[in-house]
XYZ file of C-alpha atoms in Angstrom:
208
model
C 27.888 110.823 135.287
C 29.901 107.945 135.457
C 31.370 107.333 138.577
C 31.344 104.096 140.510
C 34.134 104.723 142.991
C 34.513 107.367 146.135
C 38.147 106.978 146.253
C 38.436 110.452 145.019
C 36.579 111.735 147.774
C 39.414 110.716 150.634
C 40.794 113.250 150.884
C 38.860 115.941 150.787
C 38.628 116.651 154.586
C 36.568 119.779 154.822
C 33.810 118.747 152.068
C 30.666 119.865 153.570
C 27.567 118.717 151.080
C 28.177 116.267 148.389
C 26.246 115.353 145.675
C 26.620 112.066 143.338
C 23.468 111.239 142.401
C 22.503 109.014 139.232
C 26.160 107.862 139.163
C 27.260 103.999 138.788
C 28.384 103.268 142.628
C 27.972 99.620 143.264
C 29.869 97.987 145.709
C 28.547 99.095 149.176
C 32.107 99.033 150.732
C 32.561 102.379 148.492
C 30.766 103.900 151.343
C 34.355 103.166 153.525
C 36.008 105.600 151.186
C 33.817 108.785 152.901
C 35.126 108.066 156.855
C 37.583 110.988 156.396
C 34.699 113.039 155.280
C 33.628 113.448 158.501
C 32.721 117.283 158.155
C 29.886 116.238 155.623
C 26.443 117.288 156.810
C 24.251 116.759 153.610
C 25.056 113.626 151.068
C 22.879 112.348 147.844
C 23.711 109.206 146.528
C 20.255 108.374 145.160
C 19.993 107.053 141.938
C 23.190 104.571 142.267
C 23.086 100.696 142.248
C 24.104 101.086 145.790
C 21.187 102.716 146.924
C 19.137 99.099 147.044
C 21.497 97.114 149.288
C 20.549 95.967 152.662
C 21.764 98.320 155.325
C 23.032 100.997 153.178
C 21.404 103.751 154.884
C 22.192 102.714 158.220
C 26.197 102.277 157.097
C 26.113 105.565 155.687
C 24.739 107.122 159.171
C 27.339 104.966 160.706
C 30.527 106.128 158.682
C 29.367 109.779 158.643
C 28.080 110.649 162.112
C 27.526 114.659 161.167
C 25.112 113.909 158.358
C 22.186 115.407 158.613
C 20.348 115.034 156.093
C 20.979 112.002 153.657
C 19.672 111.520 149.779
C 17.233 114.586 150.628
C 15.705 112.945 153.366
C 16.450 114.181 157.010
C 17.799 111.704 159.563
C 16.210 111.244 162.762
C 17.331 110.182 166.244
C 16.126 106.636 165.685
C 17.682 105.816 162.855
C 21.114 107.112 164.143
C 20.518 104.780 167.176
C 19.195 101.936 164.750
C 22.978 102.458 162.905
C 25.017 102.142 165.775
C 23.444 98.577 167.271
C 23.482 97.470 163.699
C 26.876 98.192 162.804
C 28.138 98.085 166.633
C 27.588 94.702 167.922
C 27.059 94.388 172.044
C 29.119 92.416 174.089
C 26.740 89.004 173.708
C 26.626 89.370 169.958
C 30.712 89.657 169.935
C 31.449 86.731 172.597
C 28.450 84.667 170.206
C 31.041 86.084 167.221
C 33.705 84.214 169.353
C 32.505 80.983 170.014
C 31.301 80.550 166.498
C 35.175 80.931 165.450
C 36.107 78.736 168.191
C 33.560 76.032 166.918
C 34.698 76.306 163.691
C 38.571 75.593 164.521
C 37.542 73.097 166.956
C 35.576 70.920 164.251
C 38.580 71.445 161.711
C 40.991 70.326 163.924
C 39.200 66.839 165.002
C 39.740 64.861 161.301
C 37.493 61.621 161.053
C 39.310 58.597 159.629
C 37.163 55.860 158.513
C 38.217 52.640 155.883
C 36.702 54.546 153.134
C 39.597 57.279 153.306
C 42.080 56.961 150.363
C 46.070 57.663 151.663
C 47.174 60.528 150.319
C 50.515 62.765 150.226
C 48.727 65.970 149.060
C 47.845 68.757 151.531
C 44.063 68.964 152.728
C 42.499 71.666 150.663
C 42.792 75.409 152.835
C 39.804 76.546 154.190
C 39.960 80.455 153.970
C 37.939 82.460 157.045
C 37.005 86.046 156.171
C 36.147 88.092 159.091
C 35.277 91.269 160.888
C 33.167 93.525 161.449
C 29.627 93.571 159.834
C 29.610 95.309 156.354
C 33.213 95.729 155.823
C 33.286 94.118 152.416
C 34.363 90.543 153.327
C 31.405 89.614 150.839
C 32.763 91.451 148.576
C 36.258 90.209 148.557
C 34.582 86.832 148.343
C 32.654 87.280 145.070
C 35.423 88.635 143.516
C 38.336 86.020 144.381
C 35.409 83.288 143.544
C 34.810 85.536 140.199
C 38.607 85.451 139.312
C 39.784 81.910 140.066
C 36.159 79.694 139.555
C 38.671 76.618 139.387
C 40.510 76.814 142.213
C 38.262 78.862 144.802
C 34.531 77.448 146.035
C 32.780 80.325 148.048
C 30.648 78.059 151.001
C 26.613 78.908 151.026
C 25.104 79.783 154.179
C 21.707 79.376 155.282
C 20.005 81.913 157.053
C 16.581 83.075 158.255
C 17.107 86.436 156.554
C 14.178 87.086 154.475
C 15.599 87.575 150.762
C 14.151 90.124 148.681
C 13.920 88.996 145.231
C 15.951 91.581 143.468
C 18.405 90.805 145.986
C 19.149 87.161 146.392
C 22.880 86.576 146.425
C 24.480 83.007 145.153
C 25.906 82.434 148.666
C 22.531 82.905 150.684
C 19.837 79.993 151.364
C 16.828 81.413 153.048
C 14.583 78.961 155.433
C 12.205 79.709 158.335
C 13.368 79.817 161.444
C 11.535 76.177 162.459
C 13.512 74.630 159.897
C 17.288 76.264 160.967
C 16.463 75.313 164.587
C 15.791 71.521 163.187
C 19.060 72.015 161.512
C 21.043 73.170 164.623
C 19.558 70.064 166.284
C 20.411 67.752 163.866
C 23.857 68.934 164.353
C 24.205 70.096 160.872
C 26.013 73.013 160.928
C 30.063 73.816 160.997
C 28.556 76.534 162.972
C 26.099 79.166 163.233
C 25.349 82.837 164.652
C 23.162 85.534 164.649
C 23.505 88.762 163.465
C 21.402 91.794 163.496
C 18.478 89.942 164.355
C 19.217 86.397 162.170
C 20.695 83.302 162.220
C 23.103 82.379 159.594
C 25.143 78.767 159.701
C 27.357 76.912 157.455
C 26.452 73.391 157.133
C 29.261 70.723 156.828
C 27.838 69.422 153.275
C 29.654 72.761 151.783
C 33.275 71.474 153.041
């Protein structure tokens, strides 16, 4: 058992119980690759790398709204309902989605000149926004254009309140209590902030 990708699975439109346990998935955006599966009533994934990501239950309950049962383990009301305000943000949430973006462009477009800036004829260096929706592999795509061009591409760190686990700690994420984040949004610190699911996240304006 070798597989690490559900491409195969696409198409296969009337697939009613699937079973890939002890496999090599990974990358929790594989979990995309089962929408069309939408018949599927009974999935096991247990055993893959995948299987300890944050919010990979919940994504799976998302995608696949006629599971029933999921790595042997029947899924209640609550945890459907627990899927769909993670992974379906409310109207505050998007219009706080919003204005972040709208900070962000705003602070990029108002360039500080000062007598210690050198002249130059060379282009500023592009600032690259992923976005959409939570969990659709925008960390992903970051890790690997970082992975493939270390010279040319620097992926930001953001800080966030999120409590990291210690087998899962990614490069990108600085965790700090809440008191601290709140002493940072005062201090004016951050390019901008939001919260998702419960946390803050910002980017401070040392990482441009």
């Amino acid at each position: 058992n070798k597989l690490s990708s559900l491409t195969p699975f696409q198409e296969l439109f009337s697939l009613k119980k699937l079973d890939i346990s002890y496999n090599c998935v990974v990358e929790l955006s594989e979990v995309n690759n089962l929408k069309s599966v939408s018949k599927c009533y009974e999935l096991n994934i247990s055993g893959n790398p995948v299987c300890s990501s944050i919010g990979y239950r919940e994504l799976i309950i998302y995608v696949l709204p006629n599971l029933r049962v999921l790595d042997s383990v029947p899924i209640n009301c609550s945890e459907r309902v627990a899927a769909k305000m993670l992974l379906e943000p409310d109207i505050f949430t998007s219009a706080q989605h919003l204005r972040a973006k709208i900070e962000l462009w705003n602070q990029l477009a108002c360039p500080e000149i000062n007598n210690e800036t050198v002249p130059s004829d060379e282009p500023p260096v592009p600032l690259v926004v992923l976005v959409g929706s939570f969990m659709n592999g925008k960390e992903d795509i970051a890790e690997k254009l970082t992975f493939k061009f270390p010279d040319q591409i620097y992926r930001c760190k953001k800080c966030t309140t999120l409590p990291l686990e210690k087998n899962y700690s990614p490069d990108n994420l600085i965790s700090v209590p809440i008191d601290e984040f709140n002493t940072m949004i005062k201090a004016g610190r951050f390019i901008f902030y939001y919260k998702e699911v419960g946390y803050f996240f910002g980017v401070c304006q040392d990482e441009l």
